Structures are given as C-alpha cells and as structure tokens.
Amino acid sequence: MIDQELVDLLKERYQIVFKNSNLLQAALTHSSYANEHRELHLSDYERLEFLGDAVLELNVSEYIYKKFAQLSEGQLTKLRADIVCTASFSEFSREVGFPKYIRLGNGEEKAGARNRDTLLEDVFEAFNGALYLDQGNEAVVKFLRQTVYNHIDAGEFSDENDFKTELQEELQSQGDVVIDYLVIGESTIEDNLSFTVQLIVNGTRLTTGTGHSKKAAEQQAAHRQLLKLRLDK
Amino acid sequence: MIDQELVDLLKERYQIVFKNSNLLQAALTHSSYANEHRELHLSDYERLEFLGDAVLELNVSEYIYKKFAQLSEGQLTKLRADIVCTASFSEFSREVGFPKYIRLGNGEEKAGARNRDTLLEDVFEAFNGALYLDQGNEAVVKFLRQTVYNHIDAGEFSDENDFKTELQEELQSQGDVVIDYLVIGESTIEDNLSFTVQLIVNGTRLTTGTGHSKKAAEQQAAHRQLLKLRLDK
C-alpha cells in the first residue's frame, strides 16, 4: 500500500525503516482519502499529528535549551515559535519530499491541498509522531538532526523581532488590510536554494525580499516595508 | 542550600534523588530571590520552565494518545488542554508540596506569590524540566504516574465541554463581567479531599459546586449556572 519510492527514500537518505508500516502509511493519509476509501478501514494522520506536534515541541525545545545557554526563557520562547510554526514545518515537509506521497481525496486534490502549508505541516508532525511510536525518541532526534537542527545551526531562525507580525500590527492599526506574500522567484545555485517574495497589501505590490526559505524571504520583505514606513513618517 | 526536608520528601515519596542538586535548586528559585541575592549567582527556574512545559506536553500527550485509542484528535486536544493548564498544574504542585520550598524574594512573598497559581504551575513545569535533564524521560514518566496520570485515570479531566469557558462567553456577550470562583469549603473524609466553590458574577453570589479539585468544583458551579440561565430563557 505504501509507495516503495518513499520507503527507499527514507531508508537511503535518513536510514529509517519502519517496523510497523501502518504507522508510516497513516502519517501520509489525509482524512479525505480515508473517507473516500471506507472499505479499506484506513487510519488518517490526525491522531499521529496530535502526538507528533508534542514530540517536535519537546525536541526543538531541548535542542535550543542546550545549544543556546545564554538565551533567556523569553528569547528561547521566541526562537521556538520561529521554528515550530506552519511556515517552517511545511518547508521541512517539502524538503524531505513528503508532498508527492500524501494520500488525498479527489476533492482535496482538486482544491490544491497537496501544496497547502497547513497540510504539509500536519504531515511533518504526523510523520514524527509515527517515528516516535515506531522507534522511540532517539530515532526522531536523528531524523531532526538532518531536517531541522541543521537549519537551526545555520542560523535561519531568530529569537528577535518577527517583522511580519510587526508589520501586520502596524498596518492593521489603520484599518482592515489584506496582506499577501507572493513567491516571484526561485533559484538554485550550487545546491543553494533561494526564494524571492513580494509583499502585497490590499492588492498593491510593495517590497520584495530574498532568502534561503520562503519564510526568511518574507521576513526580509516585511522588514523592508517597515523601514520604508518609518522613513516616510 | 536545598531544604533537606524537600530532598527527603522527594526520596521517600517519589524515590527521586537528584544527581545534580543545582537543577533541583534552580527549579524552586524564583527570579525575585535570585535578584535579591545576586552575590550568590543563583539560577532561577525560568529556562527550566521553558523546557519542562514541553516535557509535560509530550508526556501527557503520549499518555492519553495510548490510553484513549477511541478519542479523535479533536477530543484528545480538548482533554490535553484540560490537563495541561494553570489550574491543574498548580494543584499538582500543591499536592507534591512544592509551595513551602519555593525561594521567593521579599516583595513577592509579601504579595502572596507563594500561593499564586501561575507561579505554582511554573514550578511544577520547572521541576519536570530539571528531572528530565538530570535523569531522563523515564524518571519523569515515573513521577507523572504518581502525580498526574493517577488523576487522569480517576477521570478528573474531560474531553468534552469546558463549562467555565462556555459560561464566560455567554455572560460576556451581554457586556463586561467580573467572574470569580471563591473556595467556601474544604473537607477531607478518609483521605478524600473535597472542595466547594461559589461562583460570583459582578459581586453577586450565584451557584456552588463541589469536587475533588478546585477545578472540578468550579466546573460544576459553572455548569449549574449555565443550566439555570437556560431554564430562565
């Protein structure tokens, strides 16, 4: 039932072989697929996502607690929030290559759910929940070293200002706004992936930002717009 | 530096002996105490609380995930929220006997912080963070079996309605209200502790509730008032 390609990918790239392949299968099964195939009595990923969410929260907390002995509780909390969020987890999900293997119902497939950040976040959490149940936390830590901790070590997350939130608060203080970040460029130079996004407020294209993740690019675009707003005052 | 009474209590009642007693000490040290004794270079509990929060979240999640196989993700989330909250954790803190051993600055002591629910919650989290670092997660699980899981097994938590929140929302829909729950009775019959609380809205005494914890008693009082409001309609 599980795509052999995914089984091979996990084994080759992460040295992960599930003992109970039902857990892996459930982690990649959206409820819409389980509902469309009731006769198969499939489990979807929702309960695993519940568990995986807490598995990730603890492991990320422990990693940054130990790595950044100089950070205060407040700084650690900000840093964790920057790592444990939809934008990051959906990126990790893409990086591992999960999107292709998610089992979706027809309706959700047509609605573009396969590339929806919240769904990709769910799958990343569910996978970690499944791995935790199948092989314990040490296996999770090993997997996170290759998928999350390496990004933390690379300094991609911040315990400081969240420019997107700051910008949103500033713009909303003047009334309702619709804020969007549109990916307008993506390039790979010698294995270094880079994104360019554009900030769009109420349909008007404003600043752009570039970074190694969409999130970093969005932060840069938001930061630039904040600086412009302050200069204009 | 650590109260020998606490060391004995932990050893006798929970078979816990810290290898690194600085961790235990920090878990019970409020920042106000550390600030008043700068010359001692004490660590306060804040970073441990950050870690302990995630330690508790994972262990409670795993426990209910495995115990209640029939619960959906949504029900598990509600149940977890009922367990992992200030009201519960402060009660657990009192049950272990932590309040007496917390090191507080003078100002905080006078302000009554020793009996403040949020501070007692922090200490419970920090203690679990310290135990996790000192002896690993198995030791935490063993401790939780005697302090948290026994309460879960006793059915003290619910995956269903939160009557206090429901009542608050209903009352606030008609304007600003001040809602209080006052403990008006406490009794112990054959080791069974029982609380009676009274709901007070804008200074008016309304329904009462009784339960094995303050939280359960408050839920009952809120539930009764909700029923009254519905009958009056």
CSV table of C-alpha atoms in Angstrom, one decimal:
chain,number,residue,atom,x,y,z
A,1,MET,CA,0.0,0.0,0.0
A,2,ILE,CA,2.9,2.4,0.7
A,3,ASP,CA,4.8,3.9,-2.2
A,4,GLN,CA,8.0,1.9,-2.5
A,5,GLU,CA,9.7,5.1,-3.6
A,6,LEU,CA,9.1,6.7,-0.2
A,7,VAL,CA,10.3,3.6,1.6
A,8,ASP,CA,13.5,3.7,-0.4
A,9,LEU,CA,13.9,7.5,0.1
A,10,LEU,CA,13.6,7.2,3.9
A,11,LYS,CA,16.0,4.3,4.0
A,12,GLU,CA,18.6,5.8,1.7
A,13,ARG,CA,18.5,9.4,2.9
A,14,TYR,CA,17.6,9.0,6.6
A,15,GLN,CA,18.4,5.3,7.3
A,16,ILE,CA,14.8,4.9,8.5
A,17,VAL,CA,13.0,1.6,8.1
A,18,PHE,CA,9.6,1.4,9.8
A,19,LYS,CA,8.9,-1.8,11.7
A,20,ASN,CA,5.1,-1.1,11.6
A,21,SER,CA,4.5,0.2,8.1
A,22,ASN,CA,0.9,1.0,9.0
A,23,LEU,CA,2.2,3.9,11.1
A,24,LEU,CA,4.0,5.4,8.1
A,25,GLN,CA,1.0,4.8,5.9
A,26,ALA,CA,-1.3,6.6,8.4
A,27,ALA,CA,1.1,9.5,8.7
A,28,LEU,CA,0.6,10.2,5.0
A,29,THR,CA,-3.1,9.6,4.8
A,30,HIS,CA,-5.4,12.6,4.8
A,31,SER,CA,-8.9,12.1,6.2
A,32,SER,CA,-10.4,12.9,2.8
A,33,TYR,CA,-8.7,9.8,1.4
A,34,ALA,CA,-9.7,7.6,4.2
A,35,ASN,CA,-13.3,8.8,3.8
A,36,GLU,CA,-13.3,8.0,0.1
A,37,HIS,CA,-12.0,4.5,0.7
A,38,ARG,CA,-14.1,3.5,3.7
A,39,GLU,CA,-13.9,-0.2,2.6
A,40,LEU,CA,-10.2,-0.2,3.4
A,41,HIS,CA,-10.7,1.0,7.0
A,42,LEU,CA,-7.6,3.3,6.8
A,43,SER,CA,-6.3,5.4,9.6
A,44,ASP,CA,-5.7,9.0,8.8
A,45,TYR,CA,-2.9,11.1,10.2
A,46,GLU,CA,-4.9,13.2,12.7
A,47,ARG,CA,-4.1,11.4,15.9
A,48,LEU,CA,-0.5,11.0,14.9
A,49,GLU,CA,-0.3,14.7,14.2
A,50,PHE,CA,-1.6,15.4,17.8
A,51,LEU,CA,1.3,13.3,19.2
A,52,GLY,CA,3.9,14.5,16.7
A,53,ASP,CA,3.2,18.1,17.5
A,54,ALA,CA,4.3,17.5,21.1
A,55,VAL,CA,7.2,15.3,20.0
A,56,LEU,CA,8.6,18.2,17.9
A,57,GLU,CA,7.9,20.8,20.6
A,58,LEU,CA,9.9,18.9,23.1
A,59,ASN,CA,12.8,18.0,20.8
A,60,VAL,CA,13.2,21.5,19.4
A,61,SER,CA,12.9,22.9,23.0
A,62,GLU,CA,15.6,20.6,24.3
A,63,TYR,CA,17.9,21.3,21.3
A,64,ILE,CA,17.8,25.1,21.7
A,65,TYR,CA,17.8,24.9,25.5
A,66,LYS,CA,21.1,23.1,25.4
A,67,LYS,CA,22.6,24.9,22.3
A,68,PHE,CA,21.9,28.4,23.5
A,69,ALA,CA,22.8,28.5,27.2
A,70,GLN,CA,23.0,32.3,27.0
A,71,LEU,CA,19.4,32.8,25.9
A,72,SER,CA,16.7,33.8,28.4
A,73,GLU,CA,13.4,32.0,28.7
A,74,GLY,CA,11.7,34.8,26.7
A,75,GLN,CA,14.3,34.6,23.9
A,76,LEU,CA,14.0,30.8,23.8
A,77,THR,CA,10.2,31.1,23.5
A,78,LYS,CA,10.5,33.5,20.6
A,79,LEU,CA,13.1,31.3,18.9
A,80,ARG,CA,11.0,28.2,19.4
A,81,ALA,CA,8.0,29.9,17.9
A,82,ASP,CA,10.0,30.8,14.9
A,83,ILE,CA,11.0,27.1,14.4
A,84,VAL,CA,7.8,25.4,15.4
A,85,CYS,CA,5.3,27.1,13.0
A,86,THR,CA,3.4,26.3,9.8
A,87,ALA,CA,5.9,28.2,7.6
A,88,SER,CA,8.9,26.2,8.8
A,89,PHE,CA,7.3,22.8,9.2
A,90,SER,CA,5.7,22.9,5.7
A,91,GLU,CA,9.2,23.7,4.3
A,92,PHE,CA,10.7,20.8,6.1
A,93,SER,CA,7.9,18.6,4.7
A,94,ARG,CA,8.8,19.7,1.2
A,95,GLU,CA,12.5,19.3,1.8
A,96,VAL,CA,12.0,15.6,2.8
A,97,GLY,CA,9.8,15.2,-0.2
A,98,PHE,CA,6.5,14.2,1.5
A,99,PRO,CA,4.1,16.2,-0.7
A,100,LYS,CA,4.3,13.6,-3.6
A,101,TYR,CA,3.4,10.7,-1.3
A,102,ILE,CA,0.4,12.2,0.6
A,103,ARG,CA,-2.8,10.3,0.0
A,104,LEU,CA,-5.6,12.8,-0.7
A,105,GLY,CA,-9.2,12.5,-1.6
A,106,ASN,CA,-10.2,13.8,-5.0
A,107,GLY,CA,-11.9,16.9,-3.8
A,108,GLU,CA,-8.9,18.0,-1.7
A,109,GLU,CA,-6.6,17.1,-4.6
A,110,LYS,CA,-8.5,19.4,-6.9
A,111,ALA,CA,-8.6,22.2,-4.3
A,112,GLY,CA,-4.7,22.1,-4.3
A,113,ALA,CA,-4.4,20.7,-0.8
A,114,ARG,CA,-1.2,18.8,-1.8
A,115,ASN,CA,0.7,22.1,-1.7
A,116,ARG,CA,-1.2,23.7,1.3
A,117,ASP,CA,1.2,24.7,4.0
A,118,THR,CA,-1.1,23.7,6.9
A,119,LEU,CA,-1.5,20.2,5.4
A,120,LEU,CA,2.2,19.8,4.9
A,121,GLU,CA,2.9,20.9,8.4
A,122,ASP,CA,0.4,18.3,9.7
A,123,VAL,CA,2.2,15.6,7.7
A,124,PHE,CA,5.6,16.6,9.1
A,125,GLU,CA,4.1,16.4,12.6
A,126,ALA,CA,2.3,13.1,11.9
A,127,PHE,CA,5.5,11.5,10.5
A,128,ASN,CA,7.5,12.4,13.6
A,129,GLY,CA,4.7,11.1,15.8
A,130,ALA,CA,4.7,7.8,13.8
A,131,LEU,CA,8.5,7.6,14.0
A,132,TYR,CA,8.4,8.2,17.8
A,133,LEU,CA,5.9,5.4,18.3
A,134,ASP,CA,7.7,3.0,15.9
A,135,GLN,CA,11.3,3.5,17.1
A,136,GLY,CA,11.4,5.9,20.1
A,137,ASN,CA,12.7,9.4,20.5
A,138,GLU,CA,16.3,8.6,19.6
A,139,ALA,CA,15.3,7.9,16.1
A,140,VAL,CA,13.3,11.2,16.0
A,141,VAL,CA,16.4,13.1,17.2
A,142,LYS,CA,18.5,11.5,14.5
A,143,PHE,CA,15.9,12.5,11.8
A,144,LEU,CA,15.6,16.0,13.2
A,145,ARG,CA,19.4,16.5,13.0
A,146,GLN,CA,19.1,16.1,9.3
A,147,THR,CA,15.9,18.1,8.7
A,148,VAL,CA,15.5,20.7,11.5
A,149,TYR,CA,18.6,21.1,13.6
A,150,ASN,CA,20.8,21.7,10.6
A,151,HIS,CA,18.6,24.7,9.8
A,152,ILE,CA,18.9,25.9,13.4
A,153,ASP,CA,22.6,25.6,13.2
A,154,ALA,CA,22.7,27.6,10.0
A,155,GLY,CA,21.1,30.5,11.9
A,156,GLU,CA,17.9,30.6,9.9
A,157,PHE,CA,15.8,31.3,12.9
A,158,SER,CA,15.6,34.2,15.1
A,159,ASP,CA,14.9,34.9,18.8
A,160,GLU,CA,14.4,38.6,17.9
A,161,ASN,CA,11.8,40.5,16.1
A,162,ASP,CA,9.2,39.0,13.9
A,163,PHE,CA,8.9,41.6,11.2
A,164,LYS,CA,5.8,40.0,9.6
A,165,THR,CA,3.9,40.2,12.8
A,166,GLU,CA,5.1,43.7,13.5
A,167,LEU,CA,4.1,44.9,10.0
A,168,GLN,CA,0.7,43.3,10.3
A,169,GLU,CA,0.1,45.0,13.6
A,170,GLU,CA,1.2,48.4,12.2
A,171,LEU,CA,-0.9,48.1,9.1
A,172,GLN,CA,-4.0,46.8,11.0
A,173,SER,CA,-3.9,49.8,13.4
A,174,GLN,CA,-5.1,51.8,10.4
A,175,GLY,CA,-8.0,49.6,9.5
A,176,ASP,CA,-8.6,46.2,7.8
A,177,VAL,CA,-5.9,45.1,5.4
A,178,VAL,CA,-5.2,42.0,3.3
A,179,ILE,CA,-1.6,41.1,3.4
A,180,ASP,CA,-0.1,38.6,1.0
A,181,TYR,CA,3.4,37.3,0.2
A,182,LEU,CA,3.8,36.1,-3.3
A,183,VAL,CA,6.7,33.9,-4.4
A,184,ILE,CA,8.0,35.7,-7.6
A,185,GLY,CA,11.3,33.8,-7.9
A,186,GLU,CA,13.1,30.6,-7.0
A,187,SER,CA,16.7,29.8,-7.9
A,188,THR,CA,19.2,27.1,-7.2
A,189,ILE,CA,22.9,28.0,-7.4
A,190,GLU,CA,25.2,25.1,-6.5
A,191,ASP,CA,22.6,23.4,-4.3
A,192,ASN,CA,21.7,26.7,-2.6
A,193,LEU,CA,18.0,27.2,-3.0
A,194,SER,CA,16.9,30.8,-2.8
A,195,PHE,CA,13.4,32.4,-2.9
A,196,THR,CA,12.2,35.9,-3.7
A,197,VAL,CA,8.9,37.0,-2.5
A,198,GLN,CA,6.9,40.2,-2.9
A,199,LEU,CA,4.8,41.8,-0.2
A,200,ILE,CA,1.3,42.7,-1.4
A,201,VAL,CA,-1.0,44.9,0.7
A,202,ASN,CA,-4.6,45.3,-0.4
A,203,GLY,CA,-3.6,44.3,-3.9
A,204,THR,CA,-0.7,46.7,-4.2
A,205,ARG,CA,2.8,45.3,-4.8
A,206,LEU,CA,5.3,46.6,-2.4
A,207,THR,CA,8.7,45.5,-1.2
A,208,THR,CA,10.5,42.2,-2.1
A,209,GLY,CA,12.7,40.0,0.0
A,210,THR,CA,15.1,37.1,-0.8
A,211,GLY,CA,16.2,34.3,1.5
A,212,HIS,CA,17.1,30.6,1.7
A,213,SER,CA,13.5,29.8,2.7
A,214,LYS,CA,10.2,31.4,1.9
A,215,LYS,CA,9.9,32.4,5.5
A,216,ALA,CA,13.2,34.2,5.5
A,217,ALA,CA,12.3,36.0,2.3
A,218,GLU,CA,9.0,37.1,3.7
A,219,GLN,CA,10.7,38.4,6.8
A,220,GLN,CA,13.0,40.4,4.7
A,221,ALA,CA,10.2,41.9,2.6
A,222,ALA,CA,8.3,42.8,5.8
A,223,HIS,CA,11.4,44.3,7.3
A,224,ARG,CA,12.0,46.5,4.3
A,225,GLN,CA,8.4,47.7,4.3
A,226,LEU,CA,8.6,48.5,8.0
A,227,LEU,CA,11.8,50.6,7.4
A,228,LYS,CA,10.0,52.4,4.5
A,229,LEU,CA,7.0,53.2,6.6
A,230,ARG,CA,9.3,54.6,9.3
A,231,LEU,CA,11.3,56.7,6.8
A,232,ASP,CA,8.0,58.1,5.4
A,233,LYS,CA,6.8,59.3,8.8
B,1,MET,CA,21.4,25.2,50.1
B,2,ILE,CA,18.4,23.0,49.4
B,3,ASP,CA,16.0,22.3,52.1
B,4,GLN,CA,16.8,18.8,53.4
B,5,GLU,CA,13.1,18.3,54.1
B,6,LEU,CA,12.4,18.5,50.3
B,7,VAL,CA,15.2,16.2,49.5
B,8,ASP,CA,13.8,13.7,52.0
B,9,LEU,CA,10.2,14.1,50.7
B,10,LEU,CA,11.3,13.5,47.1
B,11,LYS,CA,13.3,10.4,48.1
B,12,GLU,CA,10.7,8.9,50.3
B,13,ARG,CA,7.6,9.6,48.4
B,14,TYR,CA,8.8,9.5,44.8
B,15,GLN,CA,12.2,7.7,45.0
B,16,ILE,CA,13.8,10.7,43.4
B,17,VAL,CA,17.4,11.7,44.2
B,18,PHE,CA,18.9,14.4,42.1
B,19,LYS,CA,22.4,13.8,40.8
B,20,ASN,CA,22.9,17.5,40.1
B,21,SER,CA,21.2,19.2,43.1
B,22,ASN,CA,21.7,22.6,41.4
B,23,LEU,CA,19.0,21.7,39.0
B,24,LEU,CA,16.5,21.0,41.8
B,25,GLN,CA,17.6,24.2,43.5
B,26,ALA,CA,17.1,26.3,40.3
B,27,ALA,CA,13.6,24.7,39.7
B,28,LEU,CA,12.5,26.1,43.1
B,29,THR,CA,14.1,29.5,42.8
B,30,HIS,CA,12.0,32.5,41.6
B,31,SER,CA,13.8,35.3,39.8
B,32,SER,CA,12.9,37.7,42.6
B,33,TYR,CA,15.0,35.6,45.0
B,34,ALA,CA,17.9,35.3,42.6
B,35,ASN,CA,17.8,39.1,42.1
B,36,GLU,CA,17.9,39.8,45.9
B,37,HIS,CA,20.9,37.5,46.3
B,38,ARG,CA,23.0,38.5,43.3
B,39,GLU,CA,26.2,37.7,45.2
B,40,LEU,CA,25.2,34.0,45.1
B,41,HIS,CA,24.9,33.9,41.3
B,42,LEU,CA,21.8,31.7,41.5
B,43,SER,CA,19.9,30.4,38.5
B,44,ASP,CA,16.2,30.9,38.6
B,45,TYR,CA,13.6,28.5,37.2
B,46,GLU,CA,12.7,30.3,34.0
B,47,ARG,CA,14.7,28.3,31.5
B,48,LEU,CA,13.8,25.0,33.2
B,49,GLU,CA,10.2,26.0,33.0
B,50,PHE,CA,10.6,26.6,29.2
B,51,LEU,CA,11.9,23.0,28.9
B,52,GLY,CA,9.6,21.4,31.4
B,53,ASP,CA,6.5,22.9,29.7
B,54,ALA,CA,7.4,20.8,26.6
B,55,VAL,CA,8.3,17.8,28.6
B,56,LEU,CA,4.9,17.7,30.2
B,57,GLU,CA,3.1,18.4,27.0
B,58,LEU,CA,4.7,15.4,25.3
B,59,ASN,CA,4.3,13.0,28.2
B,60,VAL,CA,0.6,13.9,28.8
B,61,SER,CA,0.0,13.7,25.0
B,62,GLU,CA,1.6,10.3,24.8
B,63,TYR,CA,-0.2,9.0,27.8
B,64,ILE,CA,-3.7,10.0,26.6
B,65,TYR,CA,-2.9,9.0,23.0
B,66,LYS,CA,-2.2,5.5,24.1
B,67,LYS,CA,-4.8,5.3,26.9
B,68,PHE,CA,-7.7,6.6,24.8
B,69,ALA,CA,-7.5,4.9,21.4
B,70,GLN,CA,-11.1,5.7,20.7
B,71,LEU,CA,-10.7,9.5,21.0
B,72,SER,CA,-10.4,11.6,17.9
B,73,GLU,CA,-7.6,14.2,17.5
B,74,GLY,CA,-10.1,16.9,18.5
B,75,GLN,CA,-11.1,15.2,21.7
B,76,LEU,CA,-7.5,14.5,22.6
B,77,THR,CA,-6.7,18.1,22.1
B,78,LYS,CA,-9.6,19.2,24.4
B,79,LEU,CA,-8.6,16.6,27.0
B,80,ARG,CA,-4.9,17.7,26.9
B,81,ALA,CA,-5.9,21.3,27.3
B,82,ASP,CA,-7.9,20.3,30.4
B,83,ILE,CA,-4.9,18.6,31.9
B,84,VAL,CA,-2.1,20.9,30.7
B,85,CYS,CA,-3.3,24.2,32.3
B,86,THR,CA,-2.6,26.5,35.2
B,87,ALA,CA,-5.5,25.2,37.3
B,88,SER,CA,-4.3,21.6,37.1
B,89,PHE,CA,-0.6,22.1,37.3
B,90,SER,CA,-0.9,24.4,40.3
B,91,GLU,CA,-2.9,21.8,42.1
B,92,PHE,CA,-0.3,19.1,41.3
B,93,SER,CA,2.4,21.5,42.6
B,94,ARG,CA,0.5,21.8,45.9
B,95,GLU,CA,-0.1,18.1,46.1
B,96,VAL,CA,3.6,17.4,45.8
B,97,GLY,CA,4.2,20.0,48.5
B,98,PHE,CA,6.4,22.4,46.5
B,99,PRO,CA,4.9,25.8,47.8
B,100,LYS,CA,6.7,25.6,51.1
B,101,TYR,CA,10.1,25.2,49.4
B,102,ILE,CA,10.0,27.9,46.8
B,103,ARG,CA,12.6,30.5,47.2
B,104,LEU,CA,10.9,33.9,46.8
B,105,GLY,CA,12.1,37.5,47.1
B,106,ASN,CA,10.7,39.6,49.9
B,107,GLY,CA,8.4,41.7,47.7
B,108,GLU,CA,6.9,38.7,46.0
B,109,GLU,CA,6.5,36.9,49.4
B,110,LYS,CA,4.5,39.8,50.7
B,111,ALA,CA,2.4,40.0,47.5
B,112,GLY,CA,1.3,36.4,48.2
B,113,ALA,CA,3.2,34.8,45.3
B,114,ARG,CA,3.7,31.6,47.2
B,115,ASN,CA,0.1,30.7,46.7
B,116,ARG,CA,-0.3,32.1,43.2
B,117,ASP,CA,-1.5,29.5,40.7
B,118,THR,CA,0.7,30.7,37.8
B,119,LEU,CA,3.8,30.6,39.9
B,120,LEU,CA,3.0,27.1,41.2
B,121,GLU,CA,2.4,26.0,37.6
B,122,ASP,CA,5.8,27.4,36.7
B,123,VAL,CA,7.5,25.4,39.5
B,124,PHE,CA,5.7,22.2,38.5
B,125,GLU,CA,7.0,22.7,34.9
B,126,ALA,CA,10.5,23.7,36.0
B,127,PHE,CA,10.7,20.7,38.3
B,128,ASN,CA,9.8,18.3,35.5
B,129,GLY,CA,12.4,20.1,33.3
B,130,ALA,CA,15.0,19.6,35.9
B,131,LEU,CA,14.2,16.0,36.4
B,132,TYR,CA,14.3,15.4,32.7
B,133,LEU,CA,17.8,16.9,32.4
B,134,ASP,CA,19.0,15.1,35.5
B,135,GLN,CA,17.7,11.6,34.9
B,136,GLY,CA,16.0,11.4,31.5
B,137,ASN,CA,12.4,11.0,30.5
B,138,GLU,CA,11.8,7.6,32.2
B,139,ALA,CA,12.2,9.2,35.6
B,140,VAL,CA,9.7,11.9,34.5
B,141,VAL,CA,7.2,9.3,33.4
B,142,LYS,CA,7.6,7.5,36.8
B,143,PHE,CA,7.0,10.8,38.6
B,144,LEU,CA,4.0,11.7,36.5
B,145,ARG,CA,2.4,8.3,37.2
B,146,GLN,CA,2.2,9.3,40.8
B,147,THR,CA,1.2,12.9,40.3
B,148,VAL,CA,-0.7,13.4,37.0
B,149,TYR,CA,-1.6,10.1,35.4
B,150,ASN,CA,-3.4,8.9,38.5
B,151,HIS,CA,-5.7,11.9,38.2
B,152,ILE,CA,-6.3,11.1,34.5
B,153,ASP,CA,-7.1,7.5,35.4
B,154,ALA,CA,-9.5,8.8,38.1
B,155,GLY,CA,-11.5,10.5,35.3
B,156,GLU,CA,-10.9,14.0,36.7
B,157,PHE,CA,-10.4,15.5,33.2
B,158,SER,CA,-12.8,15.9,30.3
B,159,ASP,CA,-12.6,15.9,26.6
B,160,GLU,CA,-16.0,17.5,26.5
B,161,ASN,CA,-17.3,20.8,27.3
B,162,ASP,CA,-15.5,23.4,29.3
B,163,PHE,CA,-18.3,24.9,31.3
B,164,LYS,CA,-16.3,27.8,32.7
B,165,THR,CA,-15.3,29.0,29.2
B,166,GLU,CA,-18.9,28.5,28.0
B,167,LEU,CA,-20.3,30.5,30.8
B,168,GLN,CA,-17.8,33.2,30.4
B,169,GLU,CA,-18.6,33.6,26.7
B,170,GLU,CA,-22.3,33.6,27.4
B,171,LEU,CA,-22.0,36.3,30.1
B,172,GLN,CA,-19.6,38.4,28.2
B,173,SER,CA,-21.9,38.5,25.2
B,174,GLN,CA,-24.1,40.8,27.3
B,175,GLY,CA,-21.3,43.2,28.3
B,176,ASP,CA,-18.3,43.3,30.6
B,177,VAL,CA,-18.5,41.0,33.6
B,178,VAL,CA,-16.2,40.1,36.5
B,179,ILE,CA,-16.3,36.4,37.2
B,180,ASP,CA,-14.8,34.9,40.3
B,181,TYR,CA,-14.8,31.4,41.9
B,182,LEU,CA,-14.4,31.5,45.7
B,183,VAL,CA,-13.4,28.5,47.7
B,184,ILE,CA,-16.1,28.4,50.5
B,185,GLY,CA,-15.4,24.9,51.8
B,186,GLU,CA,-12.7,22.2,52.0
B,187,SER,CA,-13.0,18.9,53.7
B,188,THR,CA,-11.1,15.6,54.0
B,189,ILE,CA,-13.1,12.5,54.6
B,190,GLU,CA,-11.0,9.3,54.7
B,191,ASP,CA,-8.2,10.9,52.6
B,192,ASN,CA,-10.6,12.2,50.1
B,193,LEU,CA,-10.1,15.9,49.7
B,194,SER,CA,-13.2,17.8,48.5
B,195,PHE,CA,-13.6,21.5,47.7
B,196,THR,CA,-16.8,23.6,47.5
B,197,VAL,CA,-16.6,26.8,45.5
B,198,GLN,CA,-19.1,29.6,44.8
B,199,LEU,CA,-19.5,31.4,41.5
B,200,ILE,CA,-19.6,35.2,41.9
B,201,VAL,CA,-20.5,37.4,39.0
B,202,ASN,CA,-20.1,41.1,39.4
B,203,GLY,CA,-20.1,40.6,43.1
B,204,THR,CA,-23.3,38.6,43.3
B,205,ARG,CA,-23.0,35.1,44.8
B,206,LEU,CA,-24.6,32.5,42.4
B,207,THR,CA,-24.3,28.8,42.2
B,208,THR,CA,-21.9,26.5,44.1
B,209,GLY,CA,-20.1,23.4,43.0
B,210,THR,CA,-18.2,20.6,44.8
B,211,GLY,CA,-15.4,18.3,43.5
B,212,HIS,CA,-12.1,16.6,44.3
B,213,SER,CA,-10.2,19.5,42.9
B,214,LYS,CA,-10.9,23.2,42.8
B,215,LYS,CA,-11.1,23.0,39.1
B,216,ALA,CA,-13.7,20.2,39.2
B,217,ALA,CA,-15.7,22.2,41.7
B,218,GLU,CA,-15.5,25.4,39.6
B,219,GLN,CA,-16.7,23.4,36.5
B,220,GLN,CA,-19.7,22.1,38.4
B,221,ALA,CA,-20.6,25.6,39.7
B,222,ALA,CA,-20.3,27.0,36.1
B,223,HIS,CA,-22.3,24.1,34.7
B,224,ARG,CA,-25.1,24.7,37.2
B,225,GLN,CA,-25.3,28.4,36.4
B,226,LEU,CA,-25.4,27.6,32.6
B,227,LEU,CA,-28.3,25.3,33.3
B,228,LYS,CA,-30.1,28.0,35.3
B,229,LEU,CA,-29.6,30.6,32.5
B,230,ARG,CA,-31.1,28.2,30.0
B,231,LEU,CA,-34.1,27.4,32.2
B,232,ASP,CA,-34.7,31.1,32.7
B,233,LYS,CA,-34.8,31.8,29.0
